Amino acid sequence: MESSTPTDLITVYPARRVITMEPGNPTATAVAIRGGRIIEAGTVESMRPWLDAHPYVVEDRFADKVILPGFVEPHLHPLLAMLILTCRIAAPEEWRLPEGVVPGCPDRDSYLARLRAYLAEEPAEPLLTWGYHPGWHGRVGRPELDELAPDRPVVVWERSAHGFLLNSAALEWLGLDRETAEAESHGRVDYDRGHFYETGVTPVQTRLLPHVGTPERIGAGMARTAAMVHAGGVTTCGDLATGSFLGVDLEVALLAGAYENEQTPFRTFLVPSVGHFMTLNGEDLETTVDRIKALEGTGSHRLRWLKAVKTFADGAFFSQAMHLCEPGYIDGHEGEWMTEPEELLRIARPFWEAGYDFYIHANGDRGIDAALDVLADLATAHPRAEFRYDLQHFGVSREDQVTRLARLGASVSVNGYYLHLLGDKYAEEGLGAERANQMTRVGSLVRAGVPVSLHSDLPMGPVQPLLAVSTAVTRQSASGTVRGEHQRVTLEQALRAITIDAAWALHQDHELGSIAAGKRADLTVLDEDPYDVEPAAIRDIGVHATVFEGTVFPVGV
């Protein structure tokens, strides 16, 4: 970080190009900043009235760069990322961490070889690993893990983060006999396989926390997550489910200790998950409503609670636990409800009537139906003039749902990583080509006028907004296969989805998301102009620096 200039001094940053995301003033060649706010986007010459009247300095450090509004990442989980990314990684794809690259395990043999290598490295310690996906790695569970490690605890956190697989030694280590596991998981467990899934993960998660939540792991994980956010060019985050993993008091304390300081180049808006609040605190809905209302408007400069809540409809996309309408899954299995539709409405009603915004995890078309039914019921019984009812992820959907979304005034935050990583695999297993090609149908949403943002859901995907933009424009999966060419969007539409429209989704478009007079001086500085490279190469454009409220933070320094 470099020290801020005096608050009364105007700093002018000339650039090769400034992409403002303001339709009335779309491009400029300089940005003027004072006191953490934007004074003007234009040319050095057009700013002359300001410069003649006030002290100023011209900084040429970005003269050959391209400036955009600071990227907005509207949905990630910093505490979950901290926990997962300190485990040993064995995922289908490579992960680029600040300390280096962890190669992917694209098949069963490479996955099992990675587990054996990890077991050989630390023979006396329980092995905690993350990244298993049956689509790439085949069937793995308690019997297979027992064969690999008959005497040593092995805990496999699934790539979806919605499930655990434990060997016999791990079940004993965590005190999870059959009776205890079945009672505490509410039936979401296959004990013989050592498989805890969806809402049944709680007994494993709570018992693991003392082991994964050590001060050293927490410190390293928080620093790693911050570095990934900054490297992606992000200046604003939405933590959608604060308090779901370690409890709200501990999570906020950890976030504040790590990120509420002048060295952190981003802010985070906090949104509680109602269901997790009720489960972790053993409280009824009325008490939970009161607890969440007490959080509104509290926080600190970089950590602020939104007047909003998170709810969950159906299961995880990565584990194919999302709920599908006909024709369902190719193999005939059923999806999972994280919250039954009737309960989803019961939970939502008091917050809707109190004027809260909503972020609803909905992955399959049946889950999307449930989320839209809730909105229709709420809006009929208690109409509201303005709201954010933002469906999260939007994996498998239908065109009629897009039409209904527009009519109900809902919006969507699409996981920008689903098609990239999962499009090819799900065309072969689970969905078939037609629905895999229509995954995250961004083009239809934009054509219908539905506000759309793009997110990573870190640790489900890496914080790489330009990868999400490139995928939305090209519809290319990781293999380069074009899936659903008619769901492409223009580059401008995709850039809006990581700037102004993402800020709108967090109810912050009055302050963030574009470069305009009076807004916060958050900028992302790129090495190349996205409009000057091939769409598939946008993901490879380097992030040179960010500017957070007027302070420059070089990337990689």
C-alpha positions as a Python dict, from the first residue, in 0.01 Angstrom:
ca = {
    (1, 'M'): (0, 0, 0),
    (2, 'E'): (107, 358, -61),
    (3, 'S'): (11, 644, 163),
    (4, 'S'): (-291, 855, 73),
    (5, 'T'): (-250, 1207, -55),
    (6, 'P'): (-380, 1495, 164),
    (7, 'T'): (-759, 1505, 165),
    (8, 'D'): (-770, 1860, 20),
    (9, 'L'): (-544, 1771, -272),
    (10, 'I'): (-691, 1663, -606),
    (11, 'T'): (-503, 1374, -765),
    (12, 'V'): (-547, 1327, -1139),
    (13, 'Y'): (-477, 989, -1296),
    (14, 'P'): (-443, 1003, -1676),
    (15, 'A'): (-491, 665, -1848),
    (16, 'R'): (-489, 506, -2190),
    (17, 'R'): (-863, 470, -2140),
    (18, 'V'): (-1113, 503, -1858),
    (19, 'I'): (-1420, 280, -1893),
    (20, 'T'): (-1667, 448, -1660),
    (21, 'M'): (-1976, 220, -1690),
    (22, 'E'): (-2177, 545, -1700),
    (23, 'P'): (-2399, 544, -2013),
    (24, 'G'): (-2403, 924, -2030),
    (25, 'N'): (-2024, 953, -2007),
    (26, 'P'): (-1895, 610, -2111),
    (27, 'T'): (-1525, 679, -2161),
    (28, 'A'): (-1263, 924, -2046),
    (29, 'T'): (-887, 960, -2039),
    (30, 'A'): (-841, 1077, -1680),
    (31, 'V'): (-997, 1048, -1335),
    (32, 'A'): (-971, 1316, -1065),
    (33, 'I'): (-997, 1211, -700),
    (34, 'R'): (-1012, 1404, -373),
    (35, 'G'): (-1075, 1282, -21),
    (36, 'G'): (-1161, 930, -132),
    (37, 'R'): (-1426, 1050, -378),
    (38, 'I'): (-1429, 1100, -753),
    (39, 'I'): (-1428, 1464, -859),
    (40, 'E'): (-1455, 1413, -1234),
    (41, 'A'): (-1405, 1163, -1515),
    (42, 'G'): (-1301, 1330, -1836),
    (43, 'T'): (-978, 1473, -1973),
    (44, 'V'): (-709, 1671, -1800),
    (45, 'E'): (-822, 1969, -2008),
    (46, 'S'): (-1189, 1932, -1913),
    (47, 'M'): (-1087, 1928, -1545),
    (48, 'R'): (-916, 2265, -1573),
    (49, 'P'): (-1181, 2459, -1372),
    (50, 'W'): (-1123, 2224, -1079),
    (51, 'L'): (-747, 2235, -1114),
    (52, 'D'): (-735, 2614, -1142),
    (53, 'A'): (-935, 2647, -820),
    (54, 'H'): (-769, 2381, -600),
    (55, 'P'): (-426, 2232, -532),
    (56, 'Y'): (-363, 1923, -742),
    (57, 'V'): (-108, 1673, -860),
    (58, 'V'): (-102, 1471, -1182),
    (59, 'E'): (4, 1107, -1131),
    (60, 'D'): (118, 939, -1455),
    (61, 'R'): (159, 590, -1308),
    (62, 'F'): (-149, 459, -1497),
    (63, 'A'): (-87, 653, -1818),
    (64, 'D'): (-51, 335, -2026),
    (65, 'K'): (-316, 139, -1834),
    (66, 'V'): (-693, 99, -1856),
    (67, 'I'): (-907, 204, -1560),
    (68, 'L'): (-1246, 58, -1472),
    (69, 'P'): (-1466, 94, -1165),
    (70, 'G'): (-1350, -125, -879),
    (71, 'F'): (-1486, -475, -938),
    (72, 'V'): (-1772, -582, -712),
    (73, 'E'): (-1780, -948, -600),
    (74, 'P'): (-2136, -978, -470),
    (75, 'H'): (-2122, -1333, -332),
    (76, 'L'): (-1833, -1506, -160),
    (77, 'H'): (-1757, -1665, 177),
    (78, 'P'): (-1430, -1541, 328),
    (79, 'L'): (-1452, -1757, 641),
    (80, 'L'): (-1540, -2072, 446),
    (81, 'A'): (-1256, -1996, 204),
    (82, 'M'): (-1024, -1951, 500),
    (83, 'L'): (-1123, -2294, 635),
    (84, 'I'): (-1124, -2483, 306),
    (85, 'L'): (-812, -2338, 148),
    (86, 'T'): (-604, -2431, 451),
    (87, 'C'): (-698, -2796, 389),
    (88, 'R'): (-489, -3005, 150),
    (89, 'I'): (-635, -2944, -196),
    (90, 'A'): (-722, -3227, -434),
    (91, 'A'): (-971, -3068, -673),
    (92, 'P'): (-1045, -3153, -1036),
    (93, 'E'): (-893, -2824, -1154),
    (94, 'E'): (-578, -2638, -1057),
    (95, 'W'): (-598, -2371, -789),
    (96, 'R'): (-379, -2063, -805),
    (97, 'L'): (-304, -1958, -450),
    (98, 'P'): (-84, -1666, -351),
    (99, 'E'): (190, -1907, -247),
    (100, 'G'): (177, -2114, -566),
    (101, 'V'): (-26, -2339, -792),
    (102, 'V'): (-186, -2663, -672),
    (103, 'P'): (-227, -2888, -980),
    (104, 'G'): (-565, -3042, -1051),
    (105, 'C'): (-660, -3408, -1013),
    (106, 'P'): (-867, -3464, -1328),
    (107, 'D'): (-939, -3836, -1276),
    (108, 'R'): (-967, -4107, -1011),
    (109, 'D'): (-609, -4231, -1033),
    (110, 'S'): (-459, -3885, -989),
    (111, 'Y'): (-698, -3813, -701),
    (112, 'L'): (-610, -4128, -507),
    (113, 'A'): (-240, -4070, -578),
    (114, 'R'): (-274, -3718, -432),
    (115, 'L'): (-435, -3857, -115),
    (116, 'R'): (-157, -4114, -79),
    (117, 'A'): (105, -3841, -120),
    (118, 'Y'): (-61, -3628, 146),
    (119, 'L'): (-81, -3926, 382),
    (120, 'A'): (289, -3993, 333),
    (121, 'E'): (384, -3633, 413),
    (122, 'E'): (230, -3612, 761),
    (123, 'P'): (191, -3968, 890),
    (124, 'A'): (97, -3871, 1245),
    (125, 'E'): (-172, -3610, 1174),
    (126, 'P'): (-537, -3635, 1070),
    (127, 'L'): (-567, -3556, 700),
    (128, 'L'): (-814, -3284, 605),
    (129, 'T'): (-854, -3249, 231),
    (130, 'W'): (-1089, -3062, 0),
    (131, 'G'): (-1187, -3096, -363),
    (132, 'Y'): (-1338, -3442, -413),
    (133, 'H'): (-1598, -3458, -692),
    (134, 'P'): (-1752, -3790, -800),
    (135, 'G'): (-1781, -3673, -1161),
    (136, 'W'): (-1404, -3675, -1191),
    (137, 'H'): (-1297, -3901, -904),
    (138, 'G'): (-1557, -4177, -900),
    (139, 'R'): (-1709, -4328, -591),
    (140, 'V'): (-1509, -4259, -276),
    (141, 'G'): (-1639, -4309, 75),
    (142, 'R'): (-1566, -4474, 405),
    (143, 'P'): (-1461, -4816, 261),
    (144, 'E'): (-1218, -4664, 11),
    (145, 'L'): (-1076, -4424, 269),
    (146, 'D'): (-1037, -4707, 521),
    (147, 'E'): (-832, -4896, 267),
    (148, 'L'): (-609, -4594, 212),
    (149, 'A'): (-572, -4514, 582),
    (150, 'P'): (-700, -4784, 816),
    (151, 'D'): (-565, -4621, 1133),
    (152, 'R'): (-541, -4251, 1054),
    (153, 'P'): (-835, -4007, 1045),
    (154, 'V'): (-916, -3883, 694),
    (155, 'V'): (-1179, -3614, 638),
    (156, 'V'): (-1269, -3537, 277),
    (157, 'W'): (-1453, -3208, 227),
    (158, 'E'): (-1641, -3232, -99),
    (159, 'R'): (-1577, -2986, -382),
    (160, 'S'): (-1930, -2855, -326),
    (161, 'A'): (-1852, -2768, 39),
    (162, 'H'): (-2196, -2918, 109),
    (163, 'G'): (-2070, -3260, 216),
    (164, 'F'): (-1806, -3457, 407),
    (165, 'L'): (-1673, -3810, 367),
    (166, 'L'): (-1507, -3967, 672),
    (167, 'N'): (-1320, -4291, 723),
    (168, 'S'): (-1373, -4505, 1032),
    (169, 'A'): (-1080, -4351, 1217),
    (170, 'A'): (-1220, -4001, 1153),
    (171, 'L'): (-1564, -4099, 1279),
    (172, 'E'): (-1404, -4226, 1599),
    (173, 'W'): (-1175, -3921, 1626),
    (174, 'L'): (-1474, -3684, 1605),
    (175, 'G'): (-1694, -3893, 1834),
    (176, 'L'): (-1953, -3970, 1569),
    (177, 'D'): (-2096, -4312, 1634),
    (178, 'R'): (-2396, -4417, 1428),
    (179, 'E'): (-2658, -4306, 1682),
    (180, 'T'): (-2501, -3963, 1734),
    (181, 'A'): (-2444, -3905, 1362),
    (182, 'E'): (-2798, -3994, 1263),
    (183, 'A'): (-2951, -3788, 1543),
    (184, 'E'): (-2748, -3472, 1477),
    (185, 'S'): (-2757, -3485, 1097),
    (186, 'H'): (-3140, -3494, 1079),
    (187, 'G'): (-3124, -3792, 845),
    (188, 'R'): (-2881, -3634, 596),
    (189, 'V'): (-2616, -3902, 646),
    (190, 'D'): (-2516, -4235, 494),
    (191, 'Y'): (-2320, -4368, 789),
    (192, 'D'): (-2188, -4678, 616),
    (193, 'R'): (-2029, -4458, 352),
    (194, 'G'): (-1924, -4196, 610),
    (195, 'H'): (-2115, -3940, 404),
    (196, 'F'): (-2267, -3631, 567),
    (197, 'Y'): (-2441, -3397, 322),
    (198, 'E'): (-2632, -3069, 289),
    (199, 'T'): (-2785, -2973, 627),
    (200, 'G'): (-2638, -3291, 775),
    (201, 'V'): (-2283, -3148, 769),
    (202, 'T'): (-2331, -2962, 1099),
    (203, 'P'): (-2208, -3237, 1337),
    (204, 'V'): (-1888, -3278, 1135),
    (205, 'Q'): (-1835, -2908, 1089),
    (206, 'T'): (-1874, -2818, 1457),
    (207, 'R'): (-1639, -3094, 1568),
    (208, 'L'): (-1376, -2997, 1311),
    (209, 'L'): (-1365, -2631, 1407),
    (210, 'P'): (-1126, -2670, 1702),
    (211, 'H'): (-883, -2845, 1467),
    (212, 'V'): (-910, -2625, 1157),
    (213, 'G'): (-970, -2303, 1349),
    (214, 'T'): (-629, -2272, 1514),
    (215, 'P'): (-475, -1922, 1523),
    (216, 'E'): (-206, -2019, 1271),
    (217, 'R'): (-451, -2162, 1021),
    (218, 'I'): (-690, -1870, 1064),
    (219, 'G'): (-418, -1611, 1014),
    (220, 'A'): (-279, -1782, 706),
    (221, 'G'): (-623, -1841, 561),
    (222, 'M'): (-744, -1486, 610),
    (223, 'A'): (-431, -1344, 448),
    (224, 'R'): (-463, -1588, 156),
    (225, 'T'): (-827, -1495, 98),
    (226, 'A'): (-748, -1122, 107),
    (227, 'A'): (-467, -1168, -145),
    (228, 'M'): (-697, -1357, -382),
    (229, 'V'): (-965, -1089, -360),
    (230, 'H'): (-713, -814, -430),
    (231, 'A'): (-545, -1002, -716),
    (232, 'G'): (-887, -1032, -883),
    (233, 'G'): (-925, -653, -888),
    (234, 'V'): (-1210, -657, -636),
    (235, 'T'): (-1274, -357, -410),
    (236, 'T'): (-1617, -458, -272),
    (237, 'C'): (-1739, -800, -153),
    (238, 'G'): (-2066, -943, -32),
    (239, 'D'): (-2030, -1208, 240),
    (240, 'L'): (-2358, -1391, 186),
    (241, 'A'): (-2404, -1610, 494),
    (242, 'T'): (-2205, -1439, 768),
    (243, 'G'): (-2215, -1644, 1085),
    (244, 'S'): (-2291, -1974, 913),
    (245, 'F'): (-1962, -2149, 983),
    (246, 'L'): (-1814, -2029, 1314),
    (247, 'G'): (-2105, -1835, 1459),
    (248, 'V'): (-2166, -1466, 1406),
    (249, 'D'): (-1969, -1326, 1700),
    (250, 'L'): (-1652, -1521, 1624),
    (251, 'E'): (-1675, -1465, 1249),
    (252, 'V'): (-1717, -1090, 1282),
    (253, 'A'): (-1430, -1075, 1531),
    (254, 'L'): (-1205, -1268, 1291),
    (255, 'L'): (-1305, -1057, 993),
    (256, 'A'): (-1252, -735, 1186),
    (257, 'G'): (-916, -849, 1318),
    (258, 'A'): (-796, -938, 970),
    (259, 'Y'): (-959, -679, 745),
    (260, 'E'): (-1054, -368, 941),
    (261, 'N'): (-726, -188, 885),
    (262, 'E'): (-572, 57, 641),
    (263, 'Q'): (-384, -221, 460),
    (264, 'T'): (-701, -395, 338),
    (265, 'P'): (-796, -274, -12),
    (266, 'F'): (-1163, -373, -7),
    (267, 'R'): (-1484, -348, 195),
    (268, 'T'): (-1721, -634, 278),
    (269, 'F'): (-2096, -617, 320),
    (270, 'L'): (-2227, -878, 563),
    (271, 'V'): (-2553, -1070, 516),
    (272, 'P'): (-2671, -1330, 772),
    (273, 'S'): (-2818, -1667, 681),
    (274, 'V'): (-3147, -1703, 870),
    (275, 'G'): (-3151, -2083, 876),
    (276, 'H'): (-2794, -2109, 1002),
    (277, 'F'): (-2865, -1850, 1273),
    (278, 'M'): (-3155, -2061, 1395),
    (279, 'T'): (-2962, -2389, 1383),
    (280, 'L'): (-2635, -2270, 1536),
    (281, 'N'): (-2803, -2074, 1812),
    (282, 'G'): (-3088, -2316, 1878),
    (283, 'E'): (-3337, -2032, 1848),
    (284, 'D'): (-3689, -1998, 1711),
    (285, 'L'): (-3768, -1770, 1419),
    (286, 'E'): (-3900, -1482, 1631),
    (287, 'T'): (-3580, -1466, 1837),
    (288, 'T'): (-3368, -1493, 1522),
    (289, 'V'): (-3556, -1207, 1358),
    (290, 'D'): (-3486, -987, 1661),
    (291, 'R'): (-3117, -1084, 1664),
    (292, 'I'): (-3074, -1008, 1295),
    (293, 'K'): (-3262, -678, 1318),
    (294, 'A'): (-3021, -571, 1592),
    (295, 'L'): (-2732, -608, 1346),
    (296, 'E'): (-2875, -364, 1090),
    (297, 'G'): (-2650, -66, 1033),
    (298, 'T'): (-2379, -187, 1267),
    (299, 'G'): (-2024, -280, 1179),
    (300, 'S'): (-1719, -80, 1088),
    (301, 'H'): (-1581, 106, 789),
    (302, 'R'): (-1476, -204, 594),
    (303, 'L'): (-1733, -445, 743),
    (304, 'R'): (-2096, -336, 731),
    (305, 'W'): (-2421, -524, 780),
    (306, 'L'): (-2673, -483, 501),
    (307, 'K'): (-3044, -472, 569),
    (308, 'A'): (-3076, -811, 404),
    (309, 'V'): (-3089, -1184, 473),
    (310, 'K'): (-2977, -1501, 297),
    (311, 'T'): (-3194, -1810, 261),
    (312, 'F'): (-3138, -2145, 90),
    (313, 'A'): (-3385, -2331, -131),
    (314, 'D'): (-3232, -2642, -287),
    (315, 'G'): (-2898, -2823, -268),
    (316, 'A'): (-2553, -2769, -413),
    (317, 'F'): (-2484, -2751, -785),
    (318, 'F'): (-2138, -2905, -757),
    (319, 'S'): (-2277, -3220, -594),
    (320, 'Q'): (-2583, -3236, -823),
    (321, 'A'): (-2809, -3196, -521),
    (322, 'M'): (-3006, -2913, -683),
    (323, 'H'): (-3374, -2992, -725),
    (324, 'L'): (-3479, -3048, -1086),
    (325, 'C'): (-3818, -3066, -1253),
    (326, 'E'): (-3880, -3317, -1531),
    (327, 'P'): (-3688, -3486, -1684),
    (328, 'G'): (-3473, -3482, -1369),
    (329, 'Y'): (-3128, -3637, -1361),
    (330, 'I'): (-3006, -3889, -1616),
    (331, 'D'): (-2938, -4147, -1344),
    (332, 'G'): (-3274, -4085, -1175),
    (333, 'H'): (-3149, -3958, -839),
    (334, 'E'): (-3338, -3684, -656),
    (335, 'G'): (-3217, -3345, -546),
    (336, 'E'): (-3231, -3208, -193),
    (337, 'W'): (-3418, -2928, -23),
    (338, 'M'): (-3204, -2722, 209),
    (339, 'T'): (-3524, -2547, 315),
    (340, 'E'): (-3865, -2689, 233),
    (341, 'P'): (-4074, -2441, 29),
    (342, 'E'): (-4331, -2388, 305),
    (343, 'E'): (-4055, -2318, 557),
    (344, 'L'): (-3885, -2084, 312),
    (345, 'L'): (-4200, -1871, 300),
    (346, 'R'): (-4239, -1878, 679),
    (347, 'I'): (-3880, -1762, 727),
    (348, 'A'): (-3902, -1490, 463),
    (349, 'R'): (-4229, -1326, 566),
    (350, 'P'): (-4121, -1128, 877),
    (351, 'F'): (-3811, -996, 702),
    (352, 'W'): (-4003, -898, 389),
    (353, 'E'): (-4257, -707, 596),
    (354, 'A'): (-3971, -530, 776),
    (355, 'G'): (-3825, -407, 446),
    (356, 'Y'): (-3530, -644, 415),
    (357, 'D'): (-3362, -744, 90),
    (358, 'F'): (-3325, -1113, 6),
    (359, 'Y'): (-3051, -1331, -141),
    (360, 'I'): (-3184, -1681, -216),
    (361, 'H'): (-2961, -1977, -297),
    (362, 'A'): (-3151, -2150, -581),
    (363, 'N'): (-2968, -2383, -817),
    (364, 'G'): (-3218, -2611, -993),
    (365, 'D'): (-3536, -2516, -1176),
    (366, 'R'): (-3750, -2664, -899),
    (367, 'G'): (-3557, -2460, -644),
    (368, 'I'): (-3604, -2151, -861),
    (369, 'D'): (-3978, -2222, -881),
    (370, 'A'): (-3991, -2238, -501),
    (371, 'A'): (-3800, -1909, -463),
    (372, 'L'): (-4028, -1732, -713),
    (373, 'D'): (-4342, -1874, -549),
    (374, 'V'): (-4226, -1722, -221),
    (375, 'L'): (-4175, -1381, -382),
    (376, 'A'): (-4518, -1395, -547),
    (377, 'D'): (-4683, -1476, -212),
    (378, 'L'): (-4492, -1204, -28),
    (379, 'A'): (-4555, -935, -288),
    (380, 'T'): (-4926, -1017, -307),
    (381, 'A'): (-4977, -1006, 70),
    (382, 'H'): (-4749, -709, 137),
    (383, 'P'): (-4657, -507, -176),
    (384, 'R'): (-4329, -314, -168),
    (385, 'A'): (-4217, -34, -398),
    (386, 'E'): (-3848, -125, -403),
    (387, 'F'): (-3655, -435, -306),
    (388, 'R'): (-3374, -670, -399),
    (389, 'Y'): (-3491, -1029, -432),
    (390, 'D'): (-3176, -1176, -581),
    (391, 'L'): (-3160, -1543, -683),
    (392, 'Q'): (-2810, -1679, -629),
    (393, 'H'): (-2626, -1915, -870),
    (394, 'F'): (-2915, -1991, -1112),
    (395, 'G'): (-2765, -2314, -1242),
    (396, 'V'): (-3047, -2493, -1426),
    (397, 'S'): (-3342, -2278, -1526),
    (398, 'R'): (-3619, -2244, -1785),
    (399, 'E'): (-3721, -1962, -2017),
    (400, 'D'): (-4061, -1925, -1849),
    (401, 'Q'): (-3877, -1863, -1522),
    (402, 'V'): (-3683, -1579, -1684),
    (403, 'T'): (-4013, -1422, -1791),
    (404, 'R'): (-4154, -1465, -1442),
    (405, 'L'): (-3842, -1318, -1283),
    (406, 'A'): (-3884, -1004, -1491),
    (407, 'R'): (-4253, -970, -1409),
    (408, 'L'): (-4198, -1017, -1036),
    (409, 'G'): (-3908, -769, -1022),
    (410, 'A'): (-3653, -1024, -909),
    (411, 'S'): (-3286, -1022, -1005),
    (412, 'V'): (-3015, -1286, -1045),
    (413, 'S'): (-2652, -1328, -941),
    (414, 'V'): (-2503, -1597, -1163),
    (415, 'N'): (-2211, -1812, -1062),
    (416, 'G'): (-1961, -1722, -1331),
    (417, 'Y'): (-1764, -2045, -1280),
    (418, 'Y'): (-2036, -2309, -1332),
    (419, 'L'): (-2025, -2323, -1710),
    (420, 'H'): (-1646, -2291, -1722),
    (421, 'L'): (-1574, -2591, -1499),
    (422, 'L'): (-1891, -2801, -1507),
    (423, 'G'): (-2044, -2750, -1851),
    (424, 'D'): (-1866, -3037, -2025),
    (425, 'K'): (-1897, -3280, -1734),
    (426, 'Y'): (-2267, -3215, -1675),
    (427, 'A'): (-2346, -3257, -2045),
    (428, 'E'): (-2217, -3613, -2007),
    (429, 'E'): (-2336, -3688, -1653),
    (430, 'G'): (-2648, -3562, -1486),
    (431, 'L'): (-2808, -3309, -1719),
    (432, 'G'): (-2746, -3394, -2083),
    (433, 'A'): (-2635, -3152, -2352),
    (434, 'E'): (-2942, -2928, -2382),
    (435, 'R'): (-2961, -2828, -2016),
    (436, 'A'): (-2583, -2816, -1974),
    (437, 'N'): (-2566, -2576, -2268),
    (438, 'Q'): (-2828, -2355, -2104),
    (439, 'M'): (-2664, -2347, -1761),
    (440, 'T'): (-2654, -1993, -1618),
    (441, 'R'): (-2859, -1853, -1906),
    (442, 'V'): (-2730, -1498, -1878),
    (443, 'G'): (-2827, -1398, -2230),
    (444, 'S'): (-3195, -1468, -2169),
    (445, 'L'): (-3189, -1271, -1844),
    (446, 'V'): (-3033, -967, -2010),
    (447, 'R'): (-3278, -981, -2301),
    (448, 'A'): (-3567, -988, -2051),
    (449, 'G'): (-3432, -686, -1864),
    (450, 'V'): (-3354, -880, -1548),
    (451, 'P'): (-3062, -723, -1354),
    (452, 'V'): (-2769, -967, -1353),
    (453, 'S'): (-2445, -982, -1159),
    (454, 'L'): (-2162, -1236, -1173),
    (455, 'H'): (-1998, -1391, -868),
    (456, 'S'): (-1746, -1658, -771),
    (457, 'D'): (-1900, -1799, -452),
    (458, 'L'): (-1541, -1840, -329),
    (459, 'P'): (-1430, -2109, -252),
    (460, 'M'): (-1662, -2264, -513),
    (461, 'G'): (-1478, -2066, -778),
    (462, 'P'): (-1170, -1845, -778),
    (463, 'V'): (-1211, -1469, -738),
    (464, 'Q'): (-1142, -1391, -1103),
    (465, 'P'): (-1410, -1152, -1232),
    (466, 'L'): (-1242, -1131, -1572),
    (467, 'L'): (-1275, -1508, -1611),
    (468, 'A'): (-1648, -1472, -1541),
    (469, 'V'): (-1670, -1192, -1798),
    (470, 'S'): (-1481, -1393, -2059),
    (471, 'T'): (-1705, -1696, -2004),
    (472, 'A'): (-2023, -1488, -2024),
    (473, 'V'): (-1911, -1333, -2354),
    (474, 'T'): (-1780, -1651, -2518),
    (475, 'R'): (-1981, -1928, -2344),
    (476, 'Q'): (-1665, -2136, -2357),
    (477, 'S'): (-1607, -2411, -2104),
    (478, 'A'): (-1259, -2492, -1974),
    (479, 'S'): (-1206, -2719, -2276),
    (480, 'G'): (-1286, -2434, -2516),
    (481, 'T'): (-1621, -2586, -2614),
    (482, 'V'): (-1890, -2327, -2683),
    (483, 'R'): (-2202, -2417, -2484),
    (484, 'G'): (-2518, -2221, -2549),
    (485, 'E'): (-2399, -1960, -2796),
    (486, 'H'): (-2736, -1785, -2778),
    (487, 'Q'): (-2678, -1722, -2407),
    (488, 'R'): (-2379, -1500, -2486),
    (489, 'V'): (-2387, -1137, -2377),
    (490, 'T'): (-2194, -837, -2502),
    (491, 'L'): (-1873, -727, -2334),
    (492, 'E'): (-2047, -418, -2199),
    (493, 'Q'): (-2322, -629, -2045),
    (494, 'A'): (-2069, -863, -1886),
    (495, 'L'): (-1862, -576, -1748),
    (496, 'R'): (-2176, -424, -1598),
    (497, 'A'): (-2233, -756, -1420),
    (498, 'I'): (-1907, -714, -1223),
    (499, 'T'): (-1939, -338, -1168),
    (500, 'I'): (-2254, -127, -1164),
    (501, 'D'): (-2509, -410, -1176),
    (502, 'A'): (-2323, -600, -904),
    (503, 'A'): (-2325, -281, -694),
    (504, 'W'): (-2701, -254, -757),
    (505, 'A'): (-2749, -609, -632),
    (506, 'L'): (-2592, -504, -300),
    (507, 'H'): (-2804, -187, -295),
    (508, 'Q'): (-2487, 23, -334),
    (509, 'D'): (-2511, 158, -689),
    (510, 'H'): (-2551, 510, -551),
    (511, 'E'): (-2197, 485, -412),
    (512, 'L'): (-2014, 221, -614),
    (513, 'G'): (-1991, 43, -947),
    (514, 'S'): (-1918, 329, -1188),
    (515, 'I'): (-1673, 616, -1224),
    (516, 'A'): (-1875, 932, -1176),
    (517, 'A'): (-1853, 1255, -980),
    (518, 'G'): (-1936, 1201, -613),
    (519, 'K'): (-1893, 824, -601),
    (520, 'R'): (-1632, 649, -391),
    (521, 'A'): (-1292, 644, -559),
    (522, 'D'): (-1270, 268, -615),
    (523, 'L'): (-1087, 172, -933),
    (524, 'T'): (-946, -140, -1097),
    (525, 'V'): (-643, -83, -1318),
    (526, 'L'): (-580, -331, -1602),
    (527, 'D'): (-277, -390, -1821),
    (528, 'E'): (-490, -423, -2134),
    (529, 'D'): (-820, -293, -2264),
    (530, 'P'): (-1088, -568, -2264),
    (531, 'Y'): (-1225, -419, -2585),
    (532, 'D'): (-891, -460, -2764),
    (533, 'V'): (-833, -834, -2704),
    (534, 'E'): (-1011, -1145, -2822),
    (535, 'P'): (-1300, -1230, -2586),
    (536, 'A'): (-1139, -1560, -2484),
    (537, 'A'): (-825, -1369, -2380),
    (538, 'I'): (-1006, -1132, -2143),
    (539, 'R'): (-953, -1380, -1859),
    (540, 'D'): (-576, -1342, -1903),
    (541, 'I'): (-562, -962, -1874),
    (542, 'G'): (-341, -867, -1583),
    (543, 'V'): (-473, -664, -1289),
    (544, 'H'): (-205, -400, -1230),
    (545, 'A'): (-350, -233, -920),
    (546, 'T'): (-664, -129, -742),
    (547, 'V'): (-755, 205, -589),
    (548, 'F'): (-967, 187, -276),
    (549, 'E'): (-1121, 515, -166),
    (550, 'G'): (-836, 704, -328),
    (551, 'T'): (-547, 492, -202),
    (552, 'V'): (-342, 293, -454),
    (553, 'F'): (-280, -75, -382),
    (554, 'P'): (-47, -236, -640),
    (555, 'V'): (-122, -603, -707),
    (556, 'G'): (157, -845, -625),
    (557, 'V'): (345, -604, -400),
}
